[in-house]
Short mmCIF file of C-alpha atoms in Angstrom, two decimals:
data_model
loop_
_atom_site.label_atom_id
_atom_site.label_comp_id
_atom_site.label_asym_id
_atom_site.label_seq_id
_atom_site.Cartn_x
_atom_site.Cartn_y
_atom_site.Cartn_z
CA MET A 26 -8.27 37.44 50.06
CA TYR A 27 -10.86 34.66 51.40
CA ILE A 28 -11.55 31.35 49.94
CA LYS A 29 -13.96 31.30 46.93
CA SER A 30 -14.08 27.30 46.49
CA ILE A 31 -12.15 24.17 46.99
CA VAL A 32 -11.96 21.12 44.32
CA LEU A 33 -10.78 17.63 45.78
CA ASP A 34 -9.93 14.92 43.68
CA GLY A 35 -8.59 11.55 45.21
CA PHE A 36 -8.09 13.25 48.35
CA LYS A 37 -8.39 10.87 51.70
CA SER A 38 -12.29 10.11 51.44
CA TYR A 39 -13.17 11.88 48.39
CA GLY A 40 -12.22 9.57 45.38
CA ASN A 41 -14.09 11.26 42.80
CA ARG A 42 -14.03 14.99 41.92
CA VAL A 43 -15.73 16.99 44.53
CA GLU A 44 -16.07 20.91 44.45
CA VAL A 45 -16.75 22.89 47.73
CA SER A 46 -17.98 26.48 46.93
CA GLY A 47 -20.18 29.24 48.47
CA PHE A 48 -17.77 30.33 51.18
CA ASP A 49 -18.27 33.50 52.85
CA PRO A 50 -15.94 36.00 53.10
CA GLU A 51 -16.12 36.38 57.06
CA PHE A 52 -17.55 33.38 58.90
CA ASN A 53 -17.67 29.48 57.75
CA ALA A 54 -18.96 26.54 59.35
CA ILE A 55 -19.01 22.90 58.01
CA THR A 56 -21.51 20.75 59.36
CA GLY A 57 -22.80 16.96 58.91
CA LEU A 58 -23.00 13.65 60.22
CA ASN A 59 -20.02 11.55 61.35
CA GLY A 60 -17.91 9.94 58.68
CA THR A 61 -19.25 12.71 55.56
CA GLY A 62 -16.02 14.17 55.09
CA LYS A 63 -15.85 17.31 57.29
CA SER A 64 -12.47 17.17 58.81
CA ASN A 65 -11.10 16.24 55.38
CA ILE A 66 -11.98 19.37 53.84
CA LEU A 67 -10.11 21.14 56.79
CA ASP A 68 -7.36 18.92 56.24
CA SER A 69 -7.02 19.73 52.32
CA ILE A 70 -6.96 23.24 53.31
CA CYS A 71 -3.64 22.43 55.04
CA PHE A 72 -2.54 20.55 52.42
CA VAL A 73 -2.66 23.09 50.18
CA LEU A 74 -1.23 25.84 52.27
CA GLY A 75 1.77 23.71 52.70
CA ILE A 76 1.71 21.82 56.25
CA THR A 77 4.59 19.93 57.35
CA ASN A 78 3.24 18.10 60.36
CA LEU A 79 1.19 15.59 58.67
CA SER A 80 -0.15 14.38 62.24
CA ASN A 81 -2.29 17.34 62.30
CA VAL A 82 -3.74 16.25 59.38
CA ARG A 83 -3.99 12.35 60.78
CA ALA A 84 -1.61 11.24 58.41
CA GLY A 85 1.80 9.50 58.81
CA SER A 86 2.94 10.00 55.12
CA LEU A 87 1.81 11.93 51.83
CA GLN A 88 0.91 8.64 50.40
CA GLU A 89 -1.67 8.08 53.12
CA LEU A 90 -3.46 11.37 51.85
CA ILE A 91 -4.53 9.46 48.27
CA TYR A 92 -7.64 7.78 48.51
CA LYS A 93 -7.45 4.51 50.24
CA HIS A 94 -3.66 5.01 50.18
CA GLY A 95 -3.94 3.97 46.43
CA GLN A 96 -5.24 0.60 46.49
CA ALA A 97 -8.43 1.56 44.72
CA GLY A 98 -6.76 2.35 41.36
CA ILE A 99 -6.21 6.08 42.04
CA THR A 100 -2.72 6.91 42.17
CA LYS A 101 -2.96 10.81 43.04
CA ALA A 102 -4.62 13.60 45.35
CA THR A 103 -4.81 16.71 43.85
CA VAL A 104 -6.52 19.87 45.81
CA SER A 105 -7.02 23.14 44.19
CA ILE A 106 -8.16 26.15 46.03
CA THR A 107 -9.66 29.05 44.52
CA PHE A 108 -9.08 32.65 46.45
CA ASP A 109 -10.93 36.01 45.76
CA ASN A 110 -8.48 38.46 45.31
CA ARG A 111 -10.30 41.60 44.72
CA ASP A 112 -9.36 43.30 47.90
CA LYS A 113 -6.05 44.79 47.06
CA THR A 114 -5.47 45.81 49.99
CA GLN A 115 -4.81 42.37 51.66
CA CYS A 116 -3.70 40.80 48.17
CA PRO A 117 -0.29 38.84 47.88
CA ILE A 118 2.67 40.43 46.91
CA GLY A 119 3.25 40.39 43.25
CA TYR A 120 -0.38 39.17 42.38
CA GLU A 121 -1.85 42.80 42.46
CA ASN A 122 -2.99 42.06 39.10
CA HIS A 123 -5.07 39.03 39.67
CA ASN A 124 -8.59 38.93 40.78
CA GLU A 125 -8.45 35.44 41.57
CA ILE A 126 -5.67 33.12 42.76
CA THR A 127 -5.65 29.45 42.38
CA VAL A 128 -3.22 27.23 44.47
CA THR A 129 -3.15 23.53 43.38
CA ARG A 130 -0.96 20.97 45.57
CA GLN A 131 -0.72 17.69 44.15
CA VAL A 132 0.63 14.19 45.58
CA VAL A 133 1.17 10.95 43.52
CA MET A 134 2.08 7.25 44.67
CA GLY A 135 5.70 7.36 46.10
CA GLY A 136 5.64 10.62 48.25
CA LYS A 137 6.17 13.04 45.33
CA ASN A 138 4.33 16.38 45.25
CA LYS A 139 4.18 19.44 43.29
CA TYR A 140 2.88 22.77 43.57
CA LEU A 141 1.13 25.01 40.96
CA ILE A 142 -0.07 28.49 41.11
CA ASN A 143 -2.59 29.66 38.51
CA GLY A 144 -1.66 26.55 36.46
CA ILE A 145 2.11 27.23 36.65
CA ASN A 146 4.23 24.62 38.27
CA VAL A 147 6.04 26.65 41.29
CA GLN A 148 8.08 25.59 44.20
CA ASN A 149 7.16 24.98 47.68
CA LYS A 150 8.74 28.29 49.04
CA ARG A 151 7.06 30.32 46.35
CA VAL A 152 3.74 29.10 47.67
CA SER A 153 5.11 29.66 51.47
CA ASP A 154 6.01 33.11 50.80
CA LEU A 155 2.51 33.90 49.01
CA PHE A 156 0.49 32.89 51.96
CA CYS A 157 2.97 34.43 54.69
CA SER A 158 2.69 37.75 52.90
CA VAL A 159 -0.97 37.74 54.11
CA GLN A 160 -0.43 36.23 57.66
CA LEU A 161 -1.25 32.60 56.75
CA ASN A 162 1.31 30.36 58.37
CA VAL A 163 0.00 26.81 58.66
CA ASN A 164 2.52 25.48 60.51
CA ASN A 165 2.03 27.80 63.40
CA PRO A 166 1.23 25.44 66.42
CA HIS A 167 -1.90 27.41 67.23
CA PHE A 168 -3.08 28.24 63.61
CA LEU A 169 -5.49 25.21 63.86
CA ILE A 170 -7.20 24.55 67.45
CA MET A 171 -8.24 20.72 67.30
CA GLN A 172 -11.30 19.42 68.72
CA GLY A 173 -9.62 18.18 71.66
CA ARG A 174 -7.87 21.41 72.70
CA ILE A 175 -11.08 23.70 72.93
CA THR A 176 -11.59 22.72 76.39
CA LYS A 177 -7.94 23.42 77.34
CA VAL A 178 -7.90 26.91 75.45
CA LEU A 179 -10.85 27.74 77.50
CA ASN A 180 -9.34 27.34 80.67
CA MET A 181 -6.00 28.90 79.68
CA LYS A 182 -5.09 32.21 81.70
CA PRO A 183 -4.69 35.59 79.93
CA PRO A 184 -0.85 35.27 79.80
CA GLU A 185 -1.38 32.01 78.31
CA ILE A 186 -4.14 33.05 76.14
CA LEU A 187 -1.93 36.27 74.70
CA SER A 188 0.95 34.04 74.10
CA MET A 189 -1.29 31.71 71.78
CA VAL A 190 -2.63 34.80 70.19
CA GLU A 191 0.67 36.22 69.63
CA GLU A 192 1.89 32.94 67.90
CA ALA A 193 -1.43 32.39 66.16
CA ALA A 194 -0.81 36.07 64.91
CA GLY A 195 2.75 35.13 63.95
CA THR A 196 4.39 38.07 66.58
CA ARG A 197 5.76 35.52 68.78
CA MET A 198 7.84 34.13 65.72
CA TYR A 199 8.87 37.86 65.02
CA GLU A 200 9.96 38.39 68.91
CA ALA A 201 12.10 35.22 68.33
CA LYS A 202 13.69 36.53 65.26
CA LYS A 203 14.06 39.94 66.90
CA GLN A 204 16.01 38.37 69.63
CA ALA A 205 18.18 36.32 67.51
CA ALA A 206 18.89 39.57 65.50
CA GLN A 207 20.16 41.20 68.43
CA LYS A 208 22.14 38.41 69.31
CA THR A 209 23.43 38.52 65.89
CA ILE A 210 23.95 42.36 65.99
CA GLU A 211 25.76 42.00 69.36
CA LYS A 212 28.18 39.50 67.72
CA LYS A 213 28.63 41.72 64.56
CA ASP A 214 29.36 44.46 67.06
CA ALA A 215 32.13 42.44 68.72
CA LYS A 216 33.45 41.51 65.56
CA LEU A 217 33.32 44.97 64.52
CA ARG A 218 34.99 46.28 67.61
CA GLU A 219 37.54 43.57 66.86
CA LEU A 220 37.84 44.55 63.25
CA ASN A 221 38.56 48.24 64.39
CA ASP A 222 41.34 47.28 66.77
CA ILE A 223 43.14 45.26 64.06
CA ILE A 224 42.50 48.36 61.58
CA GLN A 225 43.99 50.67 64.09
CA GLU A 226 46.81 48.59 65.22
CA ASP A 227 47.73 46.80 62.03
CA ILE A 228 46.17 47.96 59.00
CA ALA A 229 46.04 51.87 59.48
CA PRO A 230 50.11 51.98 59.56
CA LYS A 231 50.09 49.73 56.50
CA LEU A 232 47.27 51.91 55.01
CA GLN A 233 49.48 55.22 55.69
CA LYS A 234 52.56 53.68 54.30
CA LEU A 235 50.93 52.51 51.17
CA GLN A 236 49.31 55.83 50.78
CA GLU A 237 52.77 57.32 50.89
CA GLU A 238 54.00 54.78 48.38
CA ARG A 239 50.64 55.58 46.34
CA ALA A 240 51.78 59.27 46.64
CA GLN A 241 55.15 58.32 45.60
CA PHE A 242 54.10 56.31 42.78
CA GLN A 243 51.55 58.99 41.39
CA GLU A 244 54.70 61.23 41.30
CA TYR A 245 56.54 58.51 39.72
CA GLN A 246 53.54 58.29 37.12
CA LYS A 247 53.69 62.06 36.66
CA VAL A 248 57.16 62.11 35.79
CA VAL A 249 57.25 59.04 33.65
CA ARG A 250 54.08 60.98 31.79
CA GLU A 251 56.36 63.94 31.52
CA LEU A 252 59.26 62.09 30.38
CA THR A 253 57.29 60.20 27.54
CA ALA A 254 55.75 63.56 26.36
CA LEU A 255 59.00 65.12 26.36
CA THR A 256 60.32 62.10 24.43
CA ARG A 257 57.85 61.79 21.87
CA LEU A 258 58.21 65.85 21.49
CA ASN A 259 61.90 65.28 20.99
CA ALA A 260 61.13 62.39 18.42
CA ALA A 261 58.90 64.67 16.86
CA TYR A 262 61.21 67.24 16.40
CA ARG A 263 63.89 65.11 14.99
CA TYR A 264 61.54 63.59 12.68
CA VAL A 265 60.61 67.02 11.27
CA LYS A 266 64.51 67.85 11.18
CA ALA A 267 65.22 64.62 9.24
CA GLU A 268 62.23 65.54 7.10
CA GLU A 269 63.56 68.99 6.58
CA SER A 270 67.21 67.77 5.87
CA ALA A 271 65.92 65.09 3.48
CA ALA A 272 63.90 67.49 1.29
CA ALA A 273 67.20 69.85 1.30
CA SER A 274 69.45 67.07 0.50
CA ALA A 275 66.77 65.72 -2.23
CA ALA A 276 66.66 69.33 -3.63
CA ARG A 277 70.46 69.57 -3.67
CA VAL A 278 70.64 65.77 -5.27
CA ALA A 279 68.00 67.27 -7.95
CA GLU A 280 70.41 70.22 -8.38
CA VAL A 281 73.64 68.01 -8.88
CA THR A 282 71.70 65.65 -11.22
CA GLN A 283 70.64 68.72 -13.03
CA GLU A 284 74.15 70.03 -13.40
CA ILE A 285 75.33 66.46 -14.33
CA ASP A 286 72.97 66.09 -17.11
CA GLN A 287 74.30 69.72 -18.17
CA LYS A 288 77.72 68.69 -18.23
CA ARG A 289 76.93 65.26 -19.86
CA GLN A 290 74.97 67.48 -22.61
CA GLU A 291 78.12 69.74 -23.13
CA ILE A 292 80.25 66.70 -22.85
CA ALA A 293 78.19 65.19 -25.73
CA SER A 294 78.35 68.64 -27.56
CA LYS A 295 82.03 68.85 -27.25
CA LYS A 296 82.51 65.33 -28.41
CA ASP A 297 80.23 66.11 -31.44
CA GLU A 298 82.19 69.31 -31.92
CA SER A 299 85.45 67.16 -31.60
CA LYS A 300 84.13 64.78 -34.22
CA GLN A 301 83.56 67.59 -36.41
CA ILE A 302 87.26 69.02 -36.13
CA ASP A 303 88.65 65.53 -36.52
CA GLN A 304 86.42 65.06 -39.92
CA GLN A 305 87.44 68.57 -40.59
CA VAL A 306 91.24 67.57 -40.04
CA LYS A 307 91.14 64.74 -41.93
CA GLU A 308 89.73 66.56 -45.16
CA ILE A 309 92.19 69.22 -44.58
CA ASN A 310 95.28 66.67 -44.28
CA LYS A 311 93.52 64.98 -47.23
CA ARG A 312 93.47 68.13 -49.38
CA LEU A 313 96.89 69.05 -48.11
CA ASP A 314 98.00 65.17 -49.19
CA GLU A 315 96.30 65.72 -52.77
CA GLU A 316 97.85 69.20 -52.92
CA SER A 317 101.44 68.36 -51.69
CA GLY A 318 101.38 65.14 -53.97
CA ASN A 319 100.48 67.42 -57.39
CA THR A 320 102.76 70.18 -56.21
CA LEU A 321 105.67 67.16 -55.46
CA LYS A 322 105.04 65.75 -58.80
CA GLN A 323 105.24 69.18 -60.79
CA LEU A 324 108.21 70.24 -58.79
CA GLU A 325 109.73 66.55 -59.54
CA SER A 326 108.92 66.89 -63.25
CA GLU A 327 110.26 70.72 -63.48
CA LEU A 328 113.44 69.14 -61.78
CA THR A 329 113.73 66.56 -63.82
CA ALA A 330 113.35 68.97 -67.07
CA LEU A 331 115.78 71.30 -65.33
CA GLU A 332 118.26 68.42 -64.79
CA SER A 333 118.12 67.29 -68.51
CA ALA A 334 118.42 71.20 -69.72
CA GLU A 335 121.46 71.34 -67.51
CA THR A 336 122.99 68.38 -68.95
CA ALA A 337 122.62 69.70 -72.51
CA ALA A 338 123.92 72.96 -71.77
CA ALA A 339 126.84 71.68 -69.93
CA ALA A 340 127.57 69.36 -73.30
CA ALA A 341 126.92 72.19 -75.53
CA ARG A 342 129.51 74.27 -73.57
CA ARG A 343 131.74 71.42 -73.21
CA GLY A 344 131.88 71.27 -77.29
CA ALA A 345 131.95 74.94 -77.71
CA ALA A 346 135.46 75.06 -75.74
CA GLU A 347 136.86 72.16 -77.43
CA ALA A 348 136.03 74.03 -80.81
CA ARG A 349 137.68 77.04 -79.56
CA GLY A 350 140.92 75.41 -78.78
CA ALA A 351 141.59 74.15 -82.25
CA ARG A 352 141.56 77.63 -83.91
CA PRO A 353 144.80 79.61 -84.77
CA GLY A 354 145.77 82.40 -82.93
CA ALA A 355 144.25 80.91 -79.76
CA ALA A 356 147.00 82.04 -77.40
CA ALA A 357 146.70 85.68 -78.79
CA SER A 358 143.53 85.83 -77.81
CA SER A 359 143.28 84.11 -74.46
CA SER A 360 142.14 87.22 -72.80
CA THR A 361 139.26 87.68 -74.97
CA ARG A 362 138.42 84.05 -73.86
CA CYS A 363 138.80 84.44 -70.59
CA LYS A 364 136.50 87.31 -70.85
CA SER A 365 134.21 85.17 -73.27
CA THR A 366 134.49 82.39 -70.41
CA SER A 367 133.54 84.46 -67.83
CA ARG A 368 130.49 85.77 -69.14
CA PRO A 369 129.33 82.23 -69.58
CA ALA A 370 130.12 81.37 -65.90
CA ASP A 371 127.74 84.39 -64.71
CA THR A 372 125.27 83.14 -67.26
CA ARG A 373 125.66 79.51 -65.83
CA THR A 374 125.38 80.99 -62.04
CA ALA A 375 122.10 83.07 -63.27
CA SER A 376 120.78 79.77 -65.19
CA CYS A 377 121.34 77.72 -61.93
CA ARG A 378 119.83 80.11 -59.39
CA PRO A 379 116.12 78.87 -60.19
CA TYR A 380 117.03 75.37 -59.96
CA VAL A 381 118.51 76.06 -56.55
CA TYR A 382 114.90 77.56 -55.37
CA ARG A 383 112.97 74.99 -56.79
CA VAL A 384 114.87 72.18 -54.94
CA SER A 385 114.93 74.12 -51.76
CA THR A 386 111.09 74.66 -52.24
CA ILE A 387 110.43 70.92 -53.02
CA TRP A 388 112.53 70.00 -49.99
CA LYS A 389 110.30 72.02 -47.71
CA VAL A 390 107.07 70.92 -49.16
CA ARG A 391 108.08 67.22 -48.48
CA GLU A 392 108.86 68.22 -44.87
CA LYS A 393 105.55 70.05 -44.58
CA SER A 394 103.78 67.11 -45.90
CA GLY A 395 105.71 64.42 -43.70
CA LYS A 396 104.68 66.35 -40.74
CA LEU A 397 100.69 66.47 -41.40
#
């Protein structure tokens, strides 16, 4: 990755937009008369790379980087550098699909500045990570060798030159990081040993106890699960039995209900039969009453007739007796009268028998009709 072009607008001595292009991938030199802005081009490169020590770009604040400190109507300074990124072996991480990368930094009056990568606003750290991934650290003290230090560099001894090269290459920074990491590792190891001692002395016994309690708790959970399963099985068994009992009870209830219905039907049938019998009894009683009444009336009529006939016969007998007592020679023929008298007596007895039979029959019929 190398610089392809630089665009300066309002930066230091470049009040108007200026584009510098035609850079070589390997080596470049900027020449010109004094005061033509050669150093400002290098300062603009450092500005975009994110330099923090503004003294290296001969400025006391970011506002001083604006053309004439913002007093000429220009209120911002913008520098854009376009990098050729076709060599994928040296491209920044995450930009393998870009053949060109344009990094822009802009500062406005008041000291506020912003960074853009390919036109997208990003944070300062994003730009720093981009350049660090290709070993460009502008804040390295030996990244720039200013004009006054060239003689000093030429007079350096080999160890000093090596140290400068290491700092410029960034290996010195990694060495310091390595030492810091080793110290951190030592501290962590000491802390780890301390933690191991705590584990062995304090935590290990508690851990063993907790493991035993865990085993007991697992056994307890197993027993609880078995108990729950047995409880559910028992409940299911009782439920099935209850259903069977309910079904049997329902069948028995249906059977008893059927028997009750049958008995009710029988009772209703018996009631009908009883009503029929009562009706028949009433009809028989009515018929008997009618027959008894007719017979009684007939017998009473016959009795009345017999009584009338008997009365008439008795009167006739009395008249005949009186007539016989008035005839002469009645004493001489007393035996004959006695015979005659005895004969009518037999005749009376014989004539009274049908009457007695009829009277007894009438009383029997009256008693029978009274009972009915």
